[in-house]
Each structure stands twice: as C-alpha cells, then as structure tokens.
XYZ file of C-alpha atoms in Angstrom:
544
model
C -37.023 -24.379 -47.396
C -37.663 -20.587 -46.658
C -35.635 -18.508 -44.447
C -36.312 -16.096 -41.976
C -34.759 -13.099 -40.453
C -36.007 -10.377 -38.740
C -35.920 -6.083 -40.529
C -37.585 -3.054 -39.197
C -39.651 -0.604 -40.529
C -40.093 3.313 -39.116
C -43.110 4.477 -37.736
C -43.157 8.212 -36.407
C -38.928 8.268 -35.586
C -39.614 4.159 -34.009
C -38.814 1.325 -34.771
C -41.207 -1.762 -35.224
C -39.977 -5.384 -35.532
C -41.450 -7.571 -38.641
C -40.328 -10.878 -39.784
C -39.121 -11.418 -42.978
C -40.071 -14.678 -45.145
C -37.905 -14.974 -47.772
C -38.747 -18.179 -51.171
C -36.230 -18.530 -53.561
C -36.575 -19.264 -57.032
C -36.610 -23.085 -56.347
C -39.425 -22.936 -53.686
C -41.320 -20.196 -55.878
C -40.469 -22.297 -59.414
C -40.369 -18.347 -60.435
C -39.270 -15.023 -59.390
C -38.113 -15.155 -55.456
C -40.579 -13.959 -53.325
C -40.698 -12.409 -49.845
C -43.402 -11.480 -46.977
C -43.439 -9.852 -44.050
C -45.522 -10.317 -40.971
C -45.434 -7.308 -38.006
C -44.359 -8.436 -34.268
C -45.988 -6.689 -31.593
C -43.010 -4.065 -30.760
C -42.596 -0.782 -31.388
C -39.835 0.907 -29.363
C -37.706 4.161 -30.193
C -34.926 3.848 -33.186
C -32.285 4.356 -29.827
C -33.224 0.736 -28.164
C -33.061 -0.934 -31.624
C -29.305 -3.107 -32.026
C -29.182 -3.067 -35.503
C -26.535 -5.536 -35.463
C -27.975 -8.220 -33.332
C -31.771 -7.561 -34.724
C -32.840 -7.682 -30.598
C -33.723 -4.266 -28.460
C -30.944 -2.817 -26.056
C -30.793 -4.005 -22.270
C -31.767 -0.124 -21.463
C -35.098 -0.589 -22.837
C -37.313 -1.345 -19.863
C -39.126 -4.288 -21.450
C -35.830 -5.467 -23.551
C -36.085 -9.479 -22.107
C -39.701 -9.399 -22.870
C -39.290 -7.763 -26.148
C -36.314 -10.002 -27.403
C -38.201 -12.693 -26.376
C -41.125 -12.842 -28.437
C -38.279 -12.289 -31.347
C -36.845 -16.064 -30.625
C -40.912 -17.390 -30.469
C -41.598 -15.880 -32.944
C -38.316 -16.877 -35.369
C -39.010 -20.368 -34.302
C -42.766 -19.833 -35.000
C -42.721 -19.166 -38.566
C -39.458 -21.760 -38.469
C -42.108 -24.932 -36.918
C -44.910 -24.048 -39.018
C -47.199 -22.378 -36.552
C -48.444 -18.724 -37.046
C -46.754 -16.211 -35.033
C -49.626 -15.860 -31.700
C -48.107 -13.537 -29.096
C -50.766 -11.404 -28.732
C -51.226 -12.740 -25.168
C -48.258 -11.898 -22.996
C -49.641 -13.236 -20.178
C -49.124 -17.310 -21.036
C -45.707 -16.811 -20.506
C -44.258 -17.791 -17.000
C -40.493 -16.683 -17.877
C -42.980 -12.675 -19.205
C -44.346 -12.909 -15.421
C -41.554 -13.600 -13.529
C -39.657 -10.941 -15.192
C -42.281 -8.704 -14.434
C -43.025 -10.037 -10.872
C -39.169 -10.375 -9.787
C -39.402 -6.010 -10.700
C -42.520 -5.518 -8.004
C -40.147 -6.667 -4.850
C -38.514 -3.689 -2.715
C -35.898 -5.753 -0.867
C -33.053 -5.952 -2.896
C -32.086 -9.711 -1.244
C -35.581 -11.017 -2.816
C -35.523 -9.614 -6.243
C -32.497 -11.114 -6.536
C -33.213 -14.383 -5.525
C -35.778 -14.690 -8.206
C -33.697 -13.170 -10.426
C -31.489 -16.379 -9.878
C -33.552 -18.975 -10.184
C -35.544 -17.574 -13.105
C -31.633 -17.577 -14.338
C -31.768 -21.505 -13.868
C -35.306 -21.780 -15.435
C -34.318 -20.420 -18.805
C -30.878 -22.128 -18.854
C -33.631 -25.367 -18.285
C -35.434 -24.319 -21.279
C -32.331 -23.527 -23.107
C -31.097 -26.932 -22.697
C -34.678 -28.587 -23.603
C -34.521 -26.843 -27.042
C -37.427 -24.029 -25.388
C -37.922 -20.366 -25.777
C -40.219 -19.533 -23.577
C -42.514 -21.561 -21.047
C -46.165 -21.111 -20.519
C -48.644 -22.147 -18.121
C -49.909 -24.395 -19.491
C -46.842 -26.433 -20.317
C -46.278 -27.094 -16.336
C -47.577 -30.149 -15.170
C -46.267 -32.505 -12.496
C -43.919 -34.598 -15.582
C -42.274 -31.059 -15.910
C -41.418 -29.906 -12.358
C -40.235 -33.548 -12.039
C -37.339 -33.031 -14.608
C -36.811 -29.839 -13.833
C -36.073 -30.673 -10.079
C -34.029 -33.483 -11.331
C -32.488 -30.943 -13.473
C -31.495 -28.746 -10.861
C -30.273 -31.261 -9.023
C -27.525 -32.777 -10.741
C -26.015 -30.101 -10.440
C -25.932 -27.722 -7.190
C -26.060 -28.545 -3.699
C -29.834 -29.673 -1.955
C -29.942 -26.307 -0.013
C -29.315 -24.515 -3.424
C -31.905 -27.010 -5.367
C -34.165 -25.949 -3.029
C -33.988 -22.705 -2.949
C -34.339 -22.464 -6.609
C -37.058 -25.183 -6.905
C -38.891 -23.313 -4.270
C -39.183 -19.648 -5.912
C -40.316 -21.696 -9.375
C -43.116 -23.048 -7.247
C -43.360 -19.159 -5.985
C -43.815 -17.641 -9.800
C -46.369 -20.374 -10.304
C -48.471 -20.102 -7.479
C -48.319 -16.259 -7.632
C -50.063 -15.924 -11.038
C -53.109 -18.992 -9.890
C -53.246 -16.107 -7.139
C -53.629 -13.428 -9.714
C -56.230 -15.436 -11.763
C -53.409 -15.432 -14.589
C -53.674 -19.542 -15.322
C -56.056 -22.113 -13.238
C -54.341 -25.669 -13.253
C -56.663 -28.560 -12.901
C -54.773 -29.902 -9.886
C -51.090 -28.886 -8.483
C -48.863 -29.727 -10.413
C -45.981 -29.681 -7.066
C -47.495 -32.789 -5.866
C -45.293 -35.313 -6.452
C -42.373 -33.269 -6.540
C -40.785 -34.086 -3.107
C -38.030 -31.670 -1.952
C -34.794 -33.337 -0.006
C -34.224 -32.446 3.371
C -30.785 -32.014 4.238
C -29.659 -31.364 8.263
C -28.138 -27.487 8.234
C -24.326 -27.538 8.759
C -21.970 -25.079 9.536
C -17.882 -25.826 8.709
C -16.352 -23.643 11.093
C -12.442 -24.014 10.849
C -11.053 -25.624 14.477
C -8.310 -23.616 15.847
C -5.208 -26.599 14.944
C -6.741 -25.952 10.978
C -7.145 -22.446 11.410
C -3.265 -22.157 12.819
C -2.197 -24.583 10.132
C -3.874 -22.150 7.607
C -2.484 -19.126 8.505
C 1.232 -20.431 9.330
C 1.751 -20.761 5.407
C 4.032 -19.041 3.485
C 2.696 -18.892 -0.052
C 4.461 -16.229 -1.316
C 5.629 -18.025 -4.165
C 2.646 -18.910 -5.336
C 0.465 -15.578 -6.873
C -2.906 -17.377 -6.374
C -2.693 -18.908 -3.721
C -1.430 -15.493 -1.683
C -4.906 -13.330 -2.910
C -6.489 -16.428 -1.956
C -5.251 -16.534 1.082
C -5.041 -12.900 2.212
C -8.426 -12.896 0.782
C -9.386 -15.022 3.836
C -7.497 -13.423 6.553
C -8.538 -9.673 5.487
C -12.654 -11.182 5.580
C -12.122 -12.790 8.517
C -10.961 -10.292 10.580
C -12.833 -7.453 9.249
C -16.360 -8.982 11.053
C -16.682 -12.166 8.934
C -17.193 -10.114 5.580
C -19.229 -11.944 2.438
C -16.983 -12.260 -0.502
C -19.064 -10.364 -2.526
C -18.456 -7.151 -0.854
C -14.523 -8.056 -0.984
C -14.282 -8.334 -4.560
C -16.531 -4.845 -4.736
C -14.531 -3.134 -2.154
C -12.823 -0.149 -2.980
C -10.032 2.230 -1.337
C -11.726 4.798 -0.778
C -14.250 2.898 0.856
C -11.329 3.098 3.736
C -11.785 5.878 6.552
C -9.177 7.275 8.259
C -9.890 9.316 11.604
C -8.666 10.237 14.800
C -5.484 7.214 14.363
C -8.253 4.754 13.336
C -9.515 2.816 10.029
C -13.143 2.026 9.395
C -14.257 0.382 6.967
C -17.353 1.634 5.284
C -19.486 -2.051 4.330
C -21.558 -1.620 1.104
C -23.414 -4.776 1.287
C -24.432 -6.365 -2.198
C -26.843 -8.640 -0.328
C -28.799 -7.073 1.649
C -27.802 -3.148 0.908
C -27.777 -2.841 4.479
C -24.648 -0.423 4.740
C -22.560 -0.197 7.729
C -19.133 0.930 9.584
C -16.610 -1.947 10.965
C -12.736 -1.565 12.980
C -10.155 -2.493 11.567
C -6.947 -4.028 13.465
C -3.572 -4.877 12.755
C -4.220 -8.507 11.078
C -7.037 -7.020 9.356
C -4.785 -4.500 7.820
C -1.275 -6.882 7.647
C -3.768 -9.484 5.428
C -3.994 -6.277 2.572
C -0.037 -6.501 2.212
C -0.091 -8.496 -1.240
C -2.952 -6.527 -2.086
C -1.098 -3.072 -1.769
C 2.103 -4.486 -2.955
C 0.890 -4.450 -6.853
C 1.201 -0.472 -6.946
C 4.742 0.846 -7.390
C 5.454 3.288 -5.182
C 3.515 1.928 -2.161
C 6.225 0.726 0.147
C 6.021 -0.814 3.445
C 9.328 0.109 4.399
C 8.624 2.860 7.000
C 6.064 0.222 8.361
C 8.728 -2.731 9.264
C 11.558 -0.732 10.636
C 8.424 0.726 12.888
C 7.586 -3.285 13.841
C 11.085 -4.193 13.912
C 11.497 -2.147 16.785
C 8.638 -3.090 18.298
C 9.707 -6.786 18.011
C 13.891 -6.053 19.565
C 11.659 -3.509 22.468
C 9.953 -7.035 23.593
C 13.479 -8.677 23.835
C 14.914 -6.188 25.614
C 12.047 -5.938 28.233
C 11.745 -10.126 28.554
C 16.273 -9.326 29.152
C 15.585 -6.797 31.769
C 12.861 -8.284 33.366
C 15.606 -12.021 33.776
C 18.088 -9.236 35.450
C 15.828 -7.579 37.408
C 14.694 -11.120 38.756
C 18.660 -12.498 39.051
C 18.728 -8.916 41.812
C 16.026 -9.725 43.055
C 16.732 -13.212 44.010
C 21.073 -12.661 44.975
C 21.109 -9.824 46.841
C 18.337 -9.886 49.381
C 19.915 -13.112 50.484
C 23.535 -12.354 49.926
C 23.062 -9.795 53.060
C 20.598 -11.288 55.444
C 21.342 -14.716 55.536
C 20.012 -15.165 58.876
C 16.535 -14.694 57.797
C 17.352 -18.001 56.625
C 17.085 -19.578 59.988
C 12.885 -18.195 59.935
C 12.241 -19.780 56.507
C 9.974 -22.908 57.035
C 11.707 -24.693 54.068
C 15.383 -24.959 53.999
C 14.721 -26.827 50.304
C 13.494 -23.449 49.436
C 17.713 -22.709 49.132
C 20.036 -23.591 45.642
C 21.804 -26.507 46.985
C 25.080 -24.729 46.172
C 24.726 -21.651 48.403
C 26.557 -21.554 51.446
C 25.255 -19.770 54.642
C 27.125 -17.939 56.284
C 27.335 -15.824 59.893
C 27.323 -12.470 59.650
C 29.709 -12.652 62.722
C 32.310 -14.586 61.025
C 32.343 -11.545 58.630
C 35.005 -8.439 59.087
C 33.489 -4.974 59.403
C 35.070 -4.383 55.406
C 33.579 -7.312 54.232
C 30.192 -6.329 55.764
C 30.519 -2.707 54.308
C 31.568 -3.908 50.828
C 28.154 -6.254 51.040
C 26.134 -3.348 52.304
C 27.466 -1.375 48.949
C 26.629 -4.025 47.136
C 23.365 -4.549 48.154
C 22.648 -1.103 48.052
C 24.405 -0.979 44.028
C 21.731 -3.818 43.231
C 18.625 -1.739 44.633
C 19.944 0.439 43.103
C 20.046 -1.135 39.087
C 16.470 -2.913 40.107
C 15.141 0.114 40.528
C 16.185 1.500 37.613
C 15.488 -1.625 36.135
C 11.913 -1.295 37.665
C 11.294 1.506 35.832
C 12.511 1.031 32.816
C 10.249 -1.839 32.807
C 7.095 -0.009 33.654
C 7.937 2.468 30.949
C 8.491 0.407 28.248
C 4.893 -1.864 28.966
C 3.058 1.158 28.343
C 4.856 2.386 25.500
C 4.076 -1.577 24.259
C 1.008 -1.512 25.361
C 0.269 1.547 22.087
C 1.722 -1.340 19.704
C -1.721 -1.794 17.734
C -1.973 1.988 17.811
C 1.732 3.105 16.307
C 1.213 0.520 13.229
C -2.068 1.610 12.692
C -0.319 4.861 11.857
C 1.399 3.877 10.021
C -1.029 1.830 7.862
C -2.538 4.995 7.438
C 0.435 6.668 6.292
C -0.179 3.964 3.077
C -3.792 4.076 2.545
C -3.470 7.788 2.685
C -1.212 7.387 -0.667
C -3.718 4.602 -2.200
C -6.516 6.905 -1.701
C -4.366 9.604 -3.295
C -3.578 7.781 -6.054
C -6.157 5.357 -7.191
C -9.111 5.788 -4.988
C -11.132 4.026 -7.242
C -9.355 1.128 -7.808
C -10.722 -1.643 -6.276
C -8.957 -3.702 -2.784
C -8.962 -7.410 -4.688
C -6.245 -7.248 -7.923
C -8.203 -9.637 -9.986
C -11.263 -7.225 -9.753
C -9.323 -3.721 -11.070
C -10.070 -5.010 -14.580
C -13.519 -4.495 -14.435
C -15.341 -1.230 -15.087
C -18.477 -0.341 -12.394
C -21.168 -0.906 -15.294
C -19.409 -4.297 -16.266
C -18.827 -5.912 -12.628
C -22.190 -7.977 -12.134
C -23.093 -10.225 -10.255
C -21.630 -13.017 -12.660
C -17.747 -11.386 -12.447
C -18.262 -11.215 -8.936
C -19.288 -15.295 -8.680
C -16.818 -16.081 -11.141
C -14.174 -14.587 -8.856
C -15.328 -16.579 -5.683
C -15.419 -19.496 -7.526
C -11.581 -18.355 -8.810
C -10.722 -17.945 -4.983
C -12.592 -21.215 -3.846
C -10.799 -23.390 -5.807
C -7.452 -22.464 -4.840
C -8.340 -22.298 -1.742
C -9.856 -25.827 -1.513
C -6.716 -27.037 -3.160
C -4.776 -25.213 0.208
C -7.318 -27.665 2.467
C -6.397 -30.363 0.128
C -2.793 -30.283 0.535
C -2.312 -29.695 4.063
C -4.887 -32.204 4.878
C -7.606 -30.320 6.651
C -11.002 -32.414 7.227
C -13.086 -28.954 7.581
C -14.199 -26.649 4.344
C -11.935 -23.504 3.568
C -13.789 -21.949 1.803
C -14.298 -17.490 1.348
C -17.426 -18.091 3.766
C -15.885 -20.130 5.981
C -14.016 -16.551 7.164
C -17.757 -15.302 8.607
C -18.670 -18.358 9.898
C -15.057 -18.688 11.945
C -15.870 -14.687 12.672
C -19.246 -16.077 14.164
C -18.034 -19.008 15.982
C -15.334 -16.712 17.619
C -17.944 -13.611 18.409
C -20.366 -16.421 20.171
C -17.872 -18.371 21.924
C -16.499 -14.439 23.218
C -19.623 -13.509 24.470
C -19.956 -10.635 22.289
C -23.463 -9.145 22.213
C -25.976 -11.183 20.629
C -27.210 -7.911 18.654
C -23.842 -6.649 17.633
C -23.064 -9.841 15.951
C -26.479 -9.624 13.762
C -25.027 -5.625 13.478
C -21.663 -6.264 12.079
C -22.638 -9.842 10.094
C -25.065 -7.079 8.109
C -27.887 -9.195 8.761
C -31.590 -7.663 8.732
C -33.485 -9.727 11.401
C -32.055 -10.773 14.887
C -34.103 -14.063 13.002
C -31.406 -14.515 10.396
C -28.889 -14.183 13.165
C -30.843 -16.627 15.732
C -30.604 -19.195 12.492
C -27.107 -18.598 12.072
C -26.678 -19.166 15.940
C -27.322 -22.598 16.073
C -26.049 -23.671 13.201
C -22.895 -22.931 14.878
C -22.404 -25.702 17.652
C -19.750 -23.343 20.117
C -17.345 -24.920 22.540
C -19.144 -23.430 25.480
C -21.791 -26.111 24.434
C -19.379 -29.190 23.830
C -18.690 -28.797 27.488
C -22.056 -28.601 29.540
C -22.260 -32.232 29.742
C -18.545 -31.919 31.916
C -20.373 -28.337 33.616
C -22.910 -30.367 34.843
C -21.341 -33.023 36.713
C -18.768 -30.414 37.918
C -21.481 -28.842 39.677
C -23.909 -32.257 41.162
C -20.420 -33.660 42.027
C -17.815 -31.081 43.266
C -16.617 -33.615 45.297
C -14.783 -34.908 42.388
C -12.381 -31.934 41.459
C -9.400 -32.036 41.750
C -8.698 -29.806 44.596
C -4.896 -28.912 43.532
C -5.481 -25.690 41.521
C -3.314 -23.073 39.734
C -4.189 -19.957 41.343
C -4.728 -17.849 38.651
C -4.397 -14.680 39.724
C -0.954 -15.023 41.247
C 0.683 -17.102 38.511
C -0.141 -16.485 34.720
C 2.109 -16.985 31.287
C 3.281 -14.710 29.542
C 5.843 -15.192 26.177
C 5.910 -18.969 26.824
C 7.389 -18.293 30.396
C 5.584 -18.387 33.873
C 5.508 -15.650 36.816
C 4.162 -14.884 39.931
C 2.937 -11.419 39.598
C 4.864 -9.072 42.648
C 2.959 -5.901 42.027
C 0.635 -4.282 38.817
C 4.009 -4.444 36.282
C 6.722 -6.660 37.680
C 6.618 -10.354 37.880
C 8.872 -12.836 39.539
C 10.186 -15.909 36.860
C 10.021 -19.206 38.658
C-alpha cells in the first residue's frame, strides 16, 4: 500500500505544498516510484512549519490551508481524487470566515467557541471537514445529542443555535440551497433559568472558614471574596488581572477592569475587605510584609475596646452621681420601680453639713470625669470614622511595592506561569475549572445547598445591590453589561428578599389592625456592638 506525505517546492520564493505518493518495490514489482500532486496553496517561506509540515498560525488563512492539507491526505488514503478548489462547500471554512467578520468581540468569541465544539464532534466521528450537503436532519440530531451528553441545557442550546446560524447564513448568501430545513426535527430543550445565590447564612458560614492550611482552598476562597467585593468581577477578568491594574491616587485604590468577555473597560473603587482578600496572593512574594498593616489593624481594634470601656464608665457616672446628691427628686419619679432594689433612700435633713459638702465635691469630680470621658469618646469616635481610610493607606504602601517590583505579574499566583501571548481562553478556562472544583469541595464539606462557584460571587454582588436599592444604571455599568436589557434579564432571574416579603407588606397595608402596637422606637434605641443603648446626644449613648 502506498504511503502519503506532504512535501513542498519553492515557487518565486514561496512555498507550495503538495502530496507525495510513494510506491515501494513490492507494490511496483520493479523500482520504487513516487509522484506528486500540488495543492492549491501558496504561502511565504516564513509561514511554513518544516517540522509539522503545516502552515503557521500567523498566516491569516492558516486554519483553512491546514484543513485542506488534512483533507488531501485523507482523500488520497481513501482512493479519492483531491478536489479542493471549491472551498465554499466547507462549513468549517465558511464559519471561520463568518466569525471573523463580527465586529463585537463577544459575538465573535461565541461563534469561534461553538465552531470548536463542532470540530470536536467531527473529530470524534473521524471526519476532518463538513460540507453543506452533508448537513441533514440525521446529522443535526446526532450533533445535538453529542452536545447534550456533555454540557448543560443552556450551553447546549447556545452552541447549537450558533451552528444553525452558520448554515442559515450560508443559505442567505446563496452558498448552498437545502431541499428542506435540516433542523425541523431537532427541538431544543427548554429549561427555566435560575441563578443560584448564596443566602446570608451560607455566605457567613463560607467566609468564617479558615483554609490557611490548604493552599488550593485558600486561593479559591480568597479569589471568590475578591471578585465579590470588587463589583462582581468575572473569573476571566480576575485571572487576567495584574498589579499594574491597581490605580493609587488621593488616598484611594481603584481597579482598572479589562473586561475579557465584552471588551467594556471600567474602573471601580475598592474597599478594605476586597484588599484583605488579596493577602494570600501577596504573601507569595518575599520582602512584602503586612507587619505595619497588622499593627495598625490591632491598634484600631484595641481602641474600639477602650471606647467600649469608656462608655461603660460614662454610664456608671451618669447613673450614680445624680441620684445620690439629689435624692428628693425621687419623689417626683412616676415609677419607684425604676430605682435599684438595694438603693437606700436618704433625706437631706438627716445629713450633716460636712456630708453635704463631701457629696457635692464628689458630684463635681464625677461631673468633671464625665465631661472628660464624653470629649474623649467623641474625639476617638471621629478618629475611628476614618478606620477604613487608615487601612487603605497601609494597603497603598504594599501595592506600591508590588507595582514597583512586579507590575506585569498577574495577581492570581496560578496564572503567573503563562506569558501574555500564551494566556488564551483555554488557559483561563483551565484555571476557572480548577477553582470551581475546590469551591465545590468546600460547598460539599460545609453542606451548603446553593452552588459555590466563581460566577456566584457575581450573583451575590448583584443580589445585594438590587436588595440595597442601588441605581439600576449603576449596577449595569459596574457589572460590565453592554446594554440595560442584559441587566434586566439578570435582575429578573434573581428573586430578592424584598419581593418575597411583598405579600406580607400587602397584608399589613390592607389590615393595619393586625399590626402589634408594641413597636420599638429605633430612633431612640439601637444595637451597637451587641449592646443596646439609648441615645443621649449625637455621640453619647446610655446603656439600658
């Protein structure tokens, strides 16, 4: 049996590939023979890979030419003629050309991904190319079943709709004409869209776990938190993020997001929690320390404890001194039960002059201490109001070192191994799949009902923003949607807590008599650090 290979000849300093058919002595009965059949391909020398015997990717028609070479080899092995001049017969070649005409990055990317799935099906069925005349109802059904076995319903429908678009666009351009619609007998599955959103309890359980002992889980959890706190960033954008994408200006940290999916770039302001989530990734560098940050953080926590102690002392002075010096006011109180049970009621005419003087001096000292505590509490509360700004400044110092030494390093350690030219969609998907796996393991271990996946960080962000009443336009912009329609579709799939409570709200409006009269006046009483206080003025609160 003859052997087939690809050789070349040079024409005007260009490479022309051709099929070499070699016959051995056994096959000819005499001397070995060989013959050549030229292929309709002509490329510059620099575009030809000698080792692989294929056209290099930098040639704009590389995919088309390499497909023709594969078809030529297969045709010769099966004893058929090499007939490749009518390129319009190829669905693959037409679809590749069609995808390149799309202006929108997202549309172009969707077509190329769907085309890759079609190529995978052809490879599994031992085909190299697909011609339009081969597309019939049997092929359509087989291809849909192939997709359905591997992907979710929505993904299957997306890939198959793109395939239908390739075929119907070819009919529009009169490249091929079908006697009947090959897709008539293929019905797409319909699935109700549903977005999984972690409940508040599930999110708290997830965030309370310490995975510092497990590097993979720690990276996955930290990445999820960062994406959630940085405006619901997509996983593809996160894995592409570099230290130079952080903008440090005027005591603030902004993030320049390069949206891989939509090419819609924007900036978002980062808070302390988003930056704290980066710690496991930053500590992979030697010489970058959180020592100063931790000192500042510890000092802030200690200051909060001191304020709590000062408040308790203030309330003690407030409750004791006044009643001891002026006991006669007790008679004017509406309810004697207000007083402590062990409070001994004395009358001023029983006191000696010296005792009264002593009581007055004690009261004056208490009042002086009270005012001192009040001023100290007020000043410290003002200082603590800048807590986030103080921690942001410490983060800025750390990011400045990273930008100075590693500006082009990617934030996610797993992504640093790839050069920019090699970091394609396949590499990003591999990182996303790895992260999804470890998040799913965490979900199973914590027995959380809703899915925990990288994209759920985006869902949680959108959910809480809708619940919080944020501007619809602002949410659309920060999510990186190109149109409000995309945001509306997203919102409709998320059932917010407010919408669940509308039935109860309706009942309370229609039947106000059912509402209990024992309301707590939240303007007077509120919860602060787990303790309930009554407001005295703008800065001081009384423990009750």
